[in-house]
Amino acid sequence: MKLPAQRLLGAGLLSVAICTVALALTGLSLSRVYQPTAEGAYASLQTMSNAYKALQAVHYWLAFFAVLTSGLTIFGMLWYGWWRSARGLWWSALALGLLVYGAQVTGKPLPLTQHDARTMLTEARIAGSAPGLGPAVKDWILPGGTVNDGSLGRWYQLHRWLTGAGSLLVSVGLLVWMWRRKMPVGGYWTLAPLALGLLLAATVGAPAGTPATHQDLRMGGPVAPMWYAVPMHALLKWSQGLSPSLGWVGAIAIPTALAVFAFALPFLGRGKWAPVWVRGLGLFGALVVVVAFAQFGSQMQSPASRAAPDIDTAMHSGTPGMMDSERMNETMMRMGARLFDEQGCRNCHSLDGKGASGPGPALDGIGALKPSRSWFVSFLKDPAAQGAALMPSYGHLSSEELNALAEFLRAQRKQ
């Protein structure tokens, strides 16, 4: 049976499958030198950059195009009704897309650059903020609450055996099925993602980044969402706009519900008007993605960089524990403590052993790291401008309230 847009969408499926097989082969080669430990991970990256530079670059950019091509192919299959006329291919494309995306999420932090370590902590804290199994999931992927040998080893096993091996099995199955059925595909469209990946590998290479510090491994820091995470980042921020404690709804609940809906679509879309409303949902989803990139695209990390966003240079100036000359104001501190609870700060942060374990870091000792009340006020007004892309703005507070909250945070010196 001939399917609509078969040559184009078949080429997309074939290209993702071939990219995945190539990723498995290059990944196996790179795994020979990779050390999944806090001390050895970044050293492994440097070894790869010297001895396996070309292989590392090919692995990095093919992963980029595997995720991108998979997303575009699934949207095309949704638009042309493959969920109705070719359910097996639809389910295979969804499974492969989720596994390829999961491989990117679990594999991106493994070199343990500064941004990678912060990303691991941030993602684990977001998972831990979900009710029910959230805290247990966080404790499993981040034992001890820090990035250490145990946590890195678990991320590596997830990347290697769950998402990596899983995507390889689905890809091989698709390749065998398409070969046996002699499914016609567009050759140029099949080769385009592969050619672009190889071109960028040769001209741009794989980004290096800087090694994670002890503070990055223990407390984390500001992160910039990767391009493939921008839509979920937008959902998280929009959910936080309703309530700071609802970030998990946008980051976890809505994407999970959409994935379940996509797999169930062949059973749900049986009516006469199903293709119409499904296309309408597809257009709405595409619009959400466009709006997400329009609003938050400037905050994302470039695919050609592993640089970690830096919080204002005041954070790094002077010596740790240096405070501005202004003395602490007890009245403002008490008002700030009340605001800290009223504004739901403990829904994302912990302080003195009380509050949530994520998605924000613990605030014990935060006053010893940031030198002035004015810095805190500026940060609270616009966290994203200073690197904390996940934190909601508190610019709606009055100047008096912002200064009081800043004074309370400035007073937290004990670590």
mmCIF file of C-alpha atoms in Angstrom:
data_model
loop_
_atom_site.group_PDB
_atom_site.id
_atom_site.type_symbol
_atom_site.label_atom_id
_atom_site.label_comp_id
_atom_site.label_asym_id
_atom_site.label_seq_id
_atom_site.Cartn_x
_atom_site.Cartn_y
_atom_site.Cartn_z
ATOM 1 C CA MET A 1 0.000 0.000 0.000
ATOM 2 C CA LYS A 2 1.368 3.378 -1.012
ATOM 3 C CA LEU A 3 1.394 5.926 1.790
ATOM 4 C CA PRO A 4 1.101 9.715 1.405
ATOM 5 C CA ALA A 5 4.478 11.467 1.238
ATOM 6 C CA GLN A 6 6.032 8.008 1.409
ATOM 7 C CA ARG A 7 9.354 8.842 -0.211
ATOM 8 C CA LEU A 8 9.931 11.860 2.033
ATOM 9 C CA LEU A 9 8.785 10.376 5.345
ATOM 10 C CA GLY A 10 10.285 6.980 4.550
ATOM 11 C CA ALA A 11 13.572 8.769 3.933
ATOM 12 C CA GLY A 12 13.244 10.447 7.325
ATOM 13 C CA LEU A 13 12.721 7.116 9.078
ATOM 14 C CA LEU A 14 15.591 5.521 7.186
ATOM 15 C CA SER A 15 17.908 8.435 7.935
ATOM 16 C CA VAL A 16 17.178 8.333 11.682
ATOM 17 C CA ALA A 17 17.730 4.566 11.738
ATOM 18 C CA ILE A 18 21.054 4.860 9.880
ATOM 19 C CA CYS A 19 22.181 7.727 12.139
ATOM 20 C CA THR A 20 21.322 5.611 15.186
ATOM 21 C CA VAL A 21 23.365 2.654 13.944
ATOM 22 C CA ALA A 22 26.281 5.011 13.235
ATOM 23 C CA LEU A 23 25.896 6.508 16.714
ATOM 24 C CA ALA A 24 26.036 3.038 18.248
ATOM 25 C CA LEU A 25 29.232 2.198 16.364
ATOM 26 C CA THR A 26 30.976 5.486 17.173
ATOM 27 C CA GLY A 27 29.722 5.332 20.765
ATOM 28 C CA LEU A 28 31.146 1.848 21.252
ATOM 29 C CA SER A 29 34.501 3.045 19.943
ATOM 30 C CA LEU A 30 34.524 6.088 22.243
ATOM 31 C CA SER A 31 33.458 3.989 25.242
ATOM 32 C CA ARG A 32 36.873 2.311 25.163
ATOM 33 C CA VAL A 33 38.431 5.467 26.637
ATOM 34 C CA TYR A 34 35.487 6.859 28.601
ATOM 35 C CA GLN A 35 35.651 6.690 32.404
ATOM 36 C CA PRO A 36 32.254 7.167 34.128
ATOM 37 C CA THR A 37 33.731 8.738 37.259
ATOM 38 C CA ALA A 38 33.724 12.284 38.590
ATOM 39 C CA GLU A 39 37.518 12.411 38.259
ATOM 40 C CA GLY A 40 37.873 10.610 34.950
ATOM 41 C CA ALA A 41 34.962 11.828 32.808
ATOM 42 C CA TYR A 42 36.420 15.167 31.737
ATOM 43 C CA ALA A 43 39.864 13.628 31.306
ATOM 44 C CA SER A 44 38.200 11.134 28.959
ATOM 45 C CA LEU A 45 36.760 14.038 26.961
ATOM 46 C CA GLN A 46 40.221 15.528 26.568
ATOM 47 C CA THR A 47 41.600 12.166 25.431
ATOM 48 C CA MET A 48 38.827 11.886 22.848
ATOM 49 C CA SER A 49 39.486 15.442 21.674
ATOM 50 C CA ASN A 50 43.113 14.526 21.000
ATOM 51 C CA ALA A 51 43.139 10.897 19.853
ATOM 52 C CA TYR A 52 39.571 10.487 18.568
ATOM 53 C CA LYS A 53 38.721 14.016 17.498
ATOM 54 C CA ALA A 54 36.983 13.129 14.225
ATOM 55 C CA LEU A 55 35.051 10.219 15.741
ATOM 56 C CA GLN A 56 33.903 12.352 18.658
ATOM 57 C CA ALA A 57 32.703 15.115 16.327
ATOM 58 C CA VAL A 58 30.790 12.672 14.113
ATOM 59 C CA HIS A 59 29.095 11.153 17.175
ATOM 60 C CA TYR A 60 28.134 14.581 18.510
ATOM 61 C CA TRP A 61 26.619 15.982 15.306
ATOM 62 C CA LEU A 62 24.887 12.806 14.148
ATOM 63 C CA ALA A 63 23.061 12.799 17.501
ATOM 64 C CA PHE A 64 21.952 16.369 16.788
ATOM 65 C CA PHE A 65 20.494 15.453 13.401
ATOM 66 C CA ALA A 66 18.993 12.182 14.634
ATOM 67 C CA VAL A 67 16.869 14.111 17.160
ATOM 68 C CA LEU A 68 15.951 16.853 14.675
ATOM 69 C CA THR A 69 15.082 14.487 11.820
ATOM 70 C CA SER A 70 13.093 12.244 14.129
ATOM 71 C CA GLY A 71 10.954 15.145 15.341
ATOM 72 C CA LEU A 72 10.274 16.424 11.825
ATOM 73 C CA THR A 73 9.452 12.925 10.565
ATOM 74 C CA ILE A 74 6.979 12.250 13.380
ATOM 75 C CA PHE A 75 5.249 15.570 12.685
ATOM 76 C CA GLY A 76 5.024 14.678 8.987
ATOM 77 C CA MET A 77 3.578 11.259 9.800
ATOM 78 C CA LEU A 78 1.026 12.916 12.068
ATOM 79 C CA TRP A 79 0.062 15.387 9.338
ATOM 80 C CA TYR A 80 -0.298 12.789 6.594
ATOM 81 C CA GLY A 81 -2.223 10.313 8.720
ATOM 82 C CA TRP A 82 0.297 7.501 9.067
ATOM 83 C CA TRP A 83 -1.047 6.980 12.583
ATOM 84 C CA ARG A 84 -4.162 5.673 10.850
ATOM 85 C CA SER A 85 -2.885 3.957 7.709
ATOM 86 C CA ALA A 86 0.478 2.615 8.943
ATOM 87 C CA ARG A 87 0.143 2.067 12.675
ATOM 88 C CA GLY A 88 3.191 -0.174 12.968
ATOM 89 C CA LEU A 89 5.459 2.445 11.393
ATOM 90 C CA TRP A 90 3.838 5.156 13.506
ATOM 91 C CA TRP A 91 4.525 3.300 16.740
ATOM 92 C CA SER A 92 8.053 2.434 15.600
ATOM 93 C CA ALA A 93 8.766 6.078 14.761
ATOM 94 C CA LEU A 94 7.457 7.203 18.157
ATOM 95 C CA ALA A 95 9.489 4.595 20.030
ATOM 96 C CA LEU A 96 12.633 5.438 18.079
ATOM 97 C CA GLY A 97 12.073 9.169 18.565
ATOM 98 C CA LEU A 98 11.665 8.840 22.327
ATOM 99 C CA LEU A 99 14.706 6.581 22.632
ATOM 100 C CA VAL A 100 16.879 8.855 20.486
ATOM 101 C CA TYR A 101 15.745 11.849 22.535
ATOM 102 C CA GLY A 102 16.423 9.925 25.746
ATOM 103 C CA ALA A 103 19.881 8.989 24.498
ATOM 104 C CA GLN A 104 20.601 12.667 23.904
ATOM 105 C CA VAL A 105 19.362 13.662 27.377
ATOM 106 C CA THR A 106 21.312 10.912 29.174
ATOM 107 C CA GLY A 107 24.419 11.237 27.008
ATOM 108 C CA LYS A 108 24.826 15.013 26.933
ATOM 109 C CA PRO A 109 26.083 15.348 30.562
ATOM 110 C CA LEU A 110 28.521 12.411 30.453
ATOM 111 C CA PRO A 111 31.687 14.437 29.620
ATOM 112 C CA LEU A 112 31.037 16.272 32.915
ATOM 113 C CA THR A 113 31.924 19.772 31.855
ATOM 114 C CA GLN A 114 30.759 22.594 34.085
ATOM 115 C CA HIS A 115 27.445 22.884 32.241
ATOM 116 C CA ASP A 116 27.013 19.093 32.172
ATOM 117 C CA ALA A 117 27.314 18.747 35.955
ATOM 118 C CA ARG A 118 24.848 21.555 36.506
ATOM 119 C CA THR A 119 22.481 19.984 33.976
ATOM 120 C CA MET A 120 22.528 16.647 35.812
ATOM 121 C CA LEU A 121 21.661 18.327 39.106
ATOM 122 C CA THR A 122 18.961 20.488 37.538
ATOM 123 C CA GLU A 123 17.262 17.626 35.687
ATOM 124 C CA ALA A 124 17.369 15.397 38.763
ATOM 125 C CA ARG A 125 15.898 18.176 40.907
ATOM 126 C CA ILE A 126 13.091 18.748 38.406
ATOM 127 C CA ALA A 127 12.311 15.026 38.515
ATOM 128 C CA GLY A 128 12.373 15.140 42.308
ATOM 129 C CA SER A 129 9.836 17.973 42.404
ATOM 130 C CA ALA A 130 7.121 15.740 40.921
ATOM 131 C CA PRO A 131 4.740 14.232 43.483
ATOM 132 C CA GLY A 132 4.634 10.491 44.025
ATOM 133 C CA LEU A 133 7.672 8.746 42.572
ATOM 134 C CA GLY A 134 9.576 11.974 41.885
ATOM 135 C CA PRO A 135 11.795 11.969 45.007
ATOM 136 C CA ALA A 136 12.595 8.257 44.576
ATOM 137 C CA VAL A 137 13.595 8.816 40.937
ATOM 138 C CA LYS A 138 15.793 11.744 41.964
ATOM 139 C CA ASP A 139 17.506 9.701 44.678
ATOM 140 C CA TRP A 140 18.162 6.880 42.209
ATOM 141 C CA ILE A 141 19.686 8.999 39.444
ATOM 142 C CA LEU A 142 21.474 11.296 41.909
ATOM 143 C CA PRO A 143 22.514 9.203 44.944
ATOM 144 C CA GLY A 144 23.752 11.410 47.736
ATOM 145 C CA GLY A 145 22.232 14.485 46.109
ATOM 146 C CA THR A 146 25.476 15.377 44.310
ATOM 147 C CA VAL A 147 27.210 14.476 41.073
ATOM 148 C CA ASN A 148 29.556 11.651 42.045
ATOM 149 C CA ASP A 149 30.824 8.319 40.744
ATOM 150 C CA GLY A 150 27.527 6.631 41.597
ATOM 151 C CA SER A 151 25.301 9.151 39.837
ATOM 152 C CA LEU A 152 27.520 9.387 36.761
ATOM 153 C CA GLY A 153 27.692 5.597 36.533
ATOM 154 C CA ARG A 154 23.905 5.327 36.588
ATOM 155 C CA TRP A 155 23.472 7.984 33.898
ATOM 156 C CA TYR A 156 26.033 6.144 31.801
ATOM 157 C CA GLN A 157 24.217 2.825 32.168
ATOM 158 C CA LEU A 158 20.898 4.461 31.267
ATOM 159 C CA HIS A 159 22.523 5.973 28.198
ATOM 160 C CA ARG A 160 24.275 2.806 27.148
ATOM 161 C CA TRP A 161 21.753 0.049 27.856
ATOM 162 C CA LEU A 162 18.317 1.651 27.938
ATOM 163 C CA THR A 163 18.252 4.490 25.435
ATOM 164 C CA GLY A 164 21.313 3.491 23.395
ATOM 165 C CA ALA A 165 20.685 -0.234 23.017
ATOM 166 C CA GLY A 166 16.924 0.348 22.791
ATOM 167 C CA SER A 167 17.210 2.812 19.917
ATOM 168 C CA LEU A 168 19.650 0.477 18.143
ATOM 169 C CA LEU A 169 17.234 -2.468 18.361
ATOM 170 C CA VAL A 170 14.325 -0.409 16.999
ATOM 171 C CA SER A 171 16.543 0.979 14.218
ATOM 172 C CA VAL A 172 17.750 -2.446 13.111
ATOM 173 C CA GLY A 173 14.159 -3.701 13.147
ATOM 174 C CA LEU A 174 13.058 -0.774 10.974
ATOM 175 C CA LEU A 175 15.933 -1.260 8.534
ATOM 176 C CA VAL A 176 15.142 -4.966 8.137
ATOM 177 C CA TRP A 177 11.425 -4.273 7.685
ATOM 178 C CA MET A 178 12.011 -1.542 5.079
ATOM 179 C CA TRP A 179 14.500 -3.718 3.193
ATOM 180 C CA ARG A 180 12.207 -6.750 3.119
ATOM 181 C CA ARG A 181 9.216 -4.654 2.020
ATOM 182 C CA LYS A 182 11.392 -2.751 -0.470
ATOM 183 C CA MET A 183 9.838 0.473 0.746
ATOM 184 C CA PRO A 184 10.642 3.277 -1.738
ATOM 185 C CA VAL A 185 12.311 6.314 -0.172
ATOM 186 C CA GLY A 186 13.926 9.490 -1.448
ATOM 187 C CA GLY A 187 17.661 8.944 -1.605
ATOM 188 C CA TYR A 188 18.635 12.604 -1.359
ATOM 189 C CA TRP A 189 16.396 13.157 1.661
ATOM 190 C CA THR A 190 17.897 10.090 3.318
ATOM 191 C CA LEU A 191 21.441 11.342 2.867
ATOM 192 C CA ALA A 192 20.814 15.008 3.768
ATOM 193 C CA PRO A 193 20.976 14.659 7.610
ATOM 194 C CA LEU A 194 23.975 12.348 7.341
ATOM 195 C CA ALA A 195 25.799 14.724 4.998
ATOM 196 C CA LEU A 196 25.061 17.758 7.175
ATOM 197 C CA GLY A 197 26.215 15.906 10.278
ATOM 198 C CA LEU A 198 29.502 14.939 8.646
ATOM 199 C CA LEU A 199 29.963 18.474 7.309
ATOM 200 C CA LEU A 200 29.545 20.064 10.747
ATOM 201 C CA ALA A 201 31.761 17.400 12.293
ATOM 202 C CA ALA A 202 34.509 18.330 9.838
ATOM 203 C CA THR A 203 34.122 22.113 10.057
ATOM 204 C CA VAL A 204 32.914 22.813 13.611
ATOM 205 C CA GLY A 205 33.925 19.714 15.565
ATOM 206 C CA ALA A 206 32.665 18.755 19.010
ATOM 207 C CA PRO A 207 32.641 21.511 21.658
ATOM 208 C CA ALA A 208 34.962 21.093 24.635
ATOM 209 C CA GLY A 209 33.796 23.133 27.619
ATOM 210 C CA THR A 210 35.507 23.650 30.965
ATOM 211 C CA PRO A 211 35.785 21.063 33.766
ATOM 212 C CA ALA A 212 33.206 21.063 36.539
ATOM 213 C CA THR A 213 34.252 22.563 39.855
ATOM 214 C CA HIS A 214 33.531 21.112 43.284
ATOM 215 C CA GLN A 215 30.720 23.640 43.687
ATOM 216 C CA ASP A 216 29.191 22.565 40.345
ATOM 217 C CA LEU A 217 29.211 18.922 41.458
ATOM 218 C CA ARG A 218 27.742 19.677 44.875
ATOM 219 C CA MET A 219 25.414 22.657 44.427
ATOM 220 C CA GLY A 220 25.004 23.069 40.678
ATOM 221 C CA GLY A 221 24.473 26.474 39.147
ATOM 222 C CA PRO A 222 22.759 28.272 36.283
ATOM 223 C CA VAL A 223 22.121 26.267 33.132
ATOM 224 C CA ALA A 224 20.971 27.113 29.635
ATOM 225 C CA PRO A 225 18.500 24.709 28.001
ATOM 226 C CA MET A 226 19.776 22.811 24.997
ATOM 227 C CA TRP A 227 17.880 23.421 21.750
ATOM 228 C CA TYR A 228 15.987 20.135 21.985
ATOM 229 C CA ALA A 229 14.792 21.009 25.512
ATOM 230 C CA VAL A 230 13.497 24.522 24.738
ATOM 231 C CA PRO A 231 9.813 23.448 24.302
ATOM 232 C CA MET A 232 9.837 21.618 27.657
ATOM 233 C CA HIS A 233 11.706 24.528 29.223
ATOM 234 C CA ALA A 234 8.931 26.834 27.996
ATOM 235 C CA LEU A 235 6.251 24.541 29.439
ATOM 236 C CA LEU A 236 8.121 24.515 32.753
ATOM 237 C CA LYS A 237 8.360 28.322 32.842
ATOM 238 C CA TRP A 238 4.716 28.781 31.852
ATOM 239 C CA SER A 239 3.664 26.345 34.579
ATOM 240 C CA GLN A 240 5.808 28.204 37.097
ATOM 241 C CA GLY A 241 3.975 31.361 36.058
ATOM 242 C CA LEU A 242 0.834 29.839 37.563
ATOM 243 C CA SER A 243 2.698 28.697 40.676
ATOM 244 C CA PRO A 244 6.440 28.199 41.307
ATOM 245 C CA SER A 245 5.676 24.702 42.603
ATOM 246 C CA LEU A 246 4.054 23.586 39.319
ATOM 247 C CA GLY A 247 7.205 23.468 37.196
ATOM 248 C CA TRP A 248 7.032 19.658 37.109
ATOM 249 C CA VAL A 249 3.650 19.855 35.350
ATOM 250 C CA GLY A 250 5.203 21.502 32.304
ATOM 251 C CA ALA A 251 8.494 19.610 32.376
ATOM 252 C CA ILE A 252 7.166 16.116 33.144
ATOM 253 C CA ALA A 253 3.374 15.725 33.270
ATOM 254 C CA ILE A 254 2.441 17.415 29.978
ATOM 255 C CA PRO A 255 5.197 15.736 27.863
ATOM 256 C CA THR A 256 4.302 12.348 29.380
ATOM 257 C CA ALA A 257 0.608 12.867 28.630
ATOM 258 C CA LEU A 258 1.428 13.872 25.040
ATOM 259 C CA ALA A 259 3.559 10.750 24.535
ATOM 260 C CA VAL A 260 0.772 8.502 25.849
ATOM 261 C CA PHE A 261 -1.740 10.302 23.625
ATOM 262 C CA ALA A 262 0.481 9.838 20.559
ATOM 263 C CA PHE A 263 0.771 6.082 21.125
ATOM 264 C CA ALA A 264 -2.996 5.827 21.701
ATOM 265 C CA LEU A 265 -3.891 7.981 18.684
ATOM 266 C CA PRO A 266 -4.620 5.039 16.315
ATOM 267 C CA PHE A 267 -7.366 3.959 18.732
ATOM 268 C CA LEU A 268 -8.650 7.458 19.504
ATOM 269 C CA GLY A 269 -8.782 8.845 15.967
ATOM 270 C CA ARG A 270 -11.311 6.557 14.309
ATOM 271 C CA GLY A 271 -14.079 9.023 13.501
ATOM 272 C CA LYS A 272 -14.787 10.732 10.194
ATOM 273 C CA TRP A 273 -13.381 14.030 11.381
ATOM 274 C CA ALA A 274 -10.345 12.565 13.123
ATOM 275 C CA PRO A 275 -7.820 13.653 10.454
ATOM 276 C CA VAL A 276 -9.115 17.221 10.730
ATOM 277 C CA TRP A 277 -8.832 17.588 14.501
ATOM 278 C CA VAL A 278 -5.538 15.688 14.567
ATOM 279 C CA ARG A 279 -4.077 18.151 12.065
ATOM 280 C CA GLY A 280 -5.463 20.967 14.173
ATOM 281 C CA LEU A 281 -3.678 19.587 17.223
ATOM 282 C CA GLY A 282 -0.516 19.230 15.165
ATOM 283 C CA LEU A 283 -0.681 22.875 14.078
ATOM 284 C CA PHE A 284 -1.302 23.958 17.671
ATOM 285 C CA GLY A 285 1.707 21.937 18.832
ATOM 286 C CA ALA A 286 3.870 23.465 16.107
ATOM 287 C CA LEU A 287 2.714 26.931 17.174
ATOM 288 C CA VAL A 288 3.654 26.165 20.790
ATOM 289 C CA VAL A 289 7.145 25.146 19.650
ATOM 290 C CA VAL A 290 7.525 28.342 17.601
ATOM 291 C CA VAL A 291 6.385 30.506 20.534
ATOM 292 C CA ALA A 292 8.723 28.613 22.872
ATOM 293 C CA PHE A 293 11.736 29.342 20.676
ATOM 294 C CA ALA A 294 10.632 32.941 20.145
ATOM 295 C CA GLN A 295 10.412 33.528 23.901
ATOM 296 C CA PHE A 296 13.265 31.391 25.211
ATOM 297 C CA GLY A 297 15.472 30.697 22.194
ATOM 298 C CA SER A 298 17.870 33.468 23.161
ATOM 299 C CA GLN A 299 18.534 31.673 26.467
ATOM 300 C CA MET A 300 19.417 28.294 24.971
ATOM 301 C CA GLN A 301 22.918 26.905 24.734
ATOM 302 C CA SER A 302 24.362 26.887 21.241
ATOM 303 C CA PRO A 303 24.835 23.349 19.855
ATOM 304 C CA ALA A 304 28.401 24.386 19.043
ATOM 305 C CA SER A 305 29.206 25.223 22.677
ATOM 306 C CA ARG A 306 29.402 23.542 26.071
ATOM 307 C CA ALA A 307 29.973 26.810 27.908
ATOM 308 C CA ALA A 308 28.059 27.240 31.152
ATOM 309 C CA PRO A 309 26.138 30.495 31.614
ATOM 310 C CA ASP A 310 27.771 32.717 34.177
ATOM 311 C CA ILE A 311 25.888 34.458 36.940
ATOM 312 C CA ASP A 312 26.895 38.093 37.254
ATOM 313 C CA THR A 313 30.610 38.714 37.709
ATOM 314 C CA ALA A 314 29.892 39.908 41.240
ATOM 315 C CA MET A 315 29.548 36.267 42.150
ATOM 316 C CA HIS A 316 33.187 35.675 41.305
ATOM 317 C CA SER A 317 34.761 38.922 42.441
ATOM 318 C CA GLY A 318 36.646 39.300 45.693
ATOM 319 C CA THR A 319 36.994 36.528 48.220
ATOM 320 C CA PRO A 320 34.281 34.100 49.354
ATOM 321 C CA GLY A 321 32.365 35.471 52.305
ATOM 322 C CA MET A 322 33.098 39.120 51.467
ATOM 323 C CA MET A 323 29.976 41.196 52.134
ATOM 324 C CA ASP A 324 29.140 44.722 51.124
ATOM 325 C CA SER A 325 29.830 47.342 53.749
ATOM 326 C CA GLU A 326 26.165 47.814 54.671
ATOM 327 C CA ARG A 327 25.257 46.154 57.970
ATOM 328 C CA MET A 328 22.504 43.570 58.196
ATOM 329 C CA ASN A 329 19.044 44.995 58.860
ATOM 330 C CA GLU A 330 17.204 42.761 61.331
ATOM 331 C CA THR A 331 13.765 44.166 60.484
ATOM 332 C CA MET A 332 14.287 43.558 56.776
ATOM 333 C CA MET A 333 15.602 40.067 57.478
ATOM 334 C CA ARG A 334 12.450 39.119 59.398
ATOM 335 C CA MET A 335 10.267 40.502 56.624
ATOM 336 C CA GLY A 336 12.361 38.610 54.080
ATOM 337 C CA ALA A 337 11.996 35.358 56.026
ATOM 338 C CA ARG A 338 8.217 35.761 55.936
ATOM 339 C CA LEU A 339 8.285 36.506 52.201
ATOM 340 C CA PHE A 340 10.540 33.513 51.600
ATOM 341 C CA ASP A 341 7.779 31.260 52.914
ATOM 342 C CA GLU A 342 4.849 33.211 51.471
ATOM 343 C CA GLN A 343 6.302 33.239 47.947
ATOM 344 C CA GLY A 344 6.728 29.473 47.976
ATOM 345 C CA CYS A 345 10.525 29.538 47.738
ATOM 346 C CA ARG A 346 10.700 26.265 49.675
ATOM 347 C CA ASN A 347 8.707 24.585 46.905
ATOM 348 C CA CYS A 348 11.878 24.673 44.797
ATOM 349 C CA HIS A 349 14.694 25.193 47.325
ATOM 350 C CA SER A 350 15.721 23.821 50.691
ATOM 351 C CA LEU A 351 17.138 25.876 53.540
ATOM 352 C CA ASP A 352 18.205 24.626 56.982
ATOM 353 C CA GLY A 353 17.029 21.157 56.035
ATOM 354 C CA LYS A 354 13.485 22.317 55.235
ATOM 355 C CA GLY A 355 11.866 22.567 51.822
ATOM 356 C CA ALA A 356 12.085 20.804 48.479
ATOM 357 C CA SER A 357 15.163 19.067 47.118
ATOM 358 C CA GLY A 358 14.651 20.651 43.714
ATOM 359 C CA PRO A 359 14.514 21.856 41.062
ATOM 360 C CA GLY A 360 16.435 24.725 42.659
ATOM 361 C CA PRO A 361 19.641 24.209 44.668
ATOM 362 C CA ALA A 362 19.896 24.301 48.454
ATOM 363 C CA LEU A 363 20.350 27.870 49.682
ATOM 364 C CA ASP A 364 22.445 27.126 52.768
ATOM 365 C CA GLY A 365 25.482 29.394 52.614
ATOM 366 C CA ILE A 366 24.179 31.372 49.633
ATOM 367 C CA GLY A 367 24.976 34.628 51.428
ATOM 368 C CA ALA A 368 28.656 33.694 51.623
ATOM 369 C CA LEU A 369 28.845 33.354 47.844
ATOM 370 C CA LYS A 370 27.015 36.500 46.750
ATOM 371 C CA PRO A 371 28.445 39.751 48.086
ATOM 372 C CA SER A 372 25.655 42.334 48.068
ATOM 373 C CA ARG A 373 21.979 43.017 48.595
ATOM 374 C CA SER A 374 21.833 44.829 45.249
ATOM 375 C CA TRP A 375 23.067 41.679 43.496
ATOM 376 C CA PHE A 376 20.234 39.648 45.008
ATOM 377 C CA VAL A 377 17.640 42.291 44.072
ATOM 378 C CA SER A 378 18.866 42.314 40.480
ATOM 379 C CA PHE A 379 18.851 38.526 40.384
ATOM 380 C CA LEU A 380 15.326 38.218 41.827
ATOM 381 C CA LYS A 381 13.974 40.689 39.266
ATOM 382 C CA ASP A 382 15.324 38.823 36.253
ATOM 383 C CA PRO A 383 16.991 35.468 37.021
ATOM 384 C CA ALA A 384 17.143 34.449 33.346
ATOM 385 C CA ALA A 385 19.233 37.502 32.452
ATOM 386 C CA GLN A 386 21.900 36.269 34.867
ATOM 387 C CA GLY A 387 21.902 32.632 33.840
ATOM 388 C CA ALA A 388 19.215 31.055 36.049
ATOM 389 C CA ALA A 389 16.903 30.151 33.189
ATOM 390 C CA LEU A 390 14.730 27.801 35.270
ATOM 391 C CA MET A 391 13.880 30.252 38.043
ATOM 392 C CA PRO A 392 10.713 32.392 37.793
ATOM 393 C CA SER A 393 10.985 36.164 38.069
ATOM 394 C CA TYR A 394 9.949 37.950 41.258
ATOM 395 C CA GLY A 395 9.843 41.349 39.606
ATOM 396 C CA HIS A 396 6.192 41.657 40.632
ATOM 397 C CA LEU A 397 7.290 42.296 44.223
ATOM 398 C CA SER A 398 7.646 45.852 45.458
ATOM 399 C CA SER A 399 11.070 47.415 45.939
ATOM 400 C CA GLU A 400 10.687 47.070 49.710
ATOM 401 C CA GLU A 401 9.787 43.384 49.410
ATOM 402 C CA LEU A 402 12.648 42.657 47.004
ATOM 403 C CA ASN A 403 15.164 44.298 49.329
ATOM 404 C CA ALA A 404 13.778 42.403 52.318
ATOM 405 C CA LEU A 405 13.986 39.065 50.523
ATOM 406 C CA ALA A 406 17.497 39.945 49.345
ATOM 407 C CA GLU A 407 18.515 40.798 52.910
ATOM 408 C CA PHE A 408 17.236 37.449 54.150
ATOM 409 C CA LEU A 409 19.212 35.588 51.478
ATOM 410 C CA ARG A 410 22.313 37.686 52.151
ATOM 411 C CA ALA A 411 22.168 36.572 55.781
ATOM 412 C CA GLN A 412 22.398 32.863 54.923
ATOM 413 C CA ARG A 413 26.125 32.313 55.506
ATOM 414 C CA LYS A 414 26.272 28.896 57.152
ATOM 415 C CA GLN A 415 26.913 26.039 54.708
#
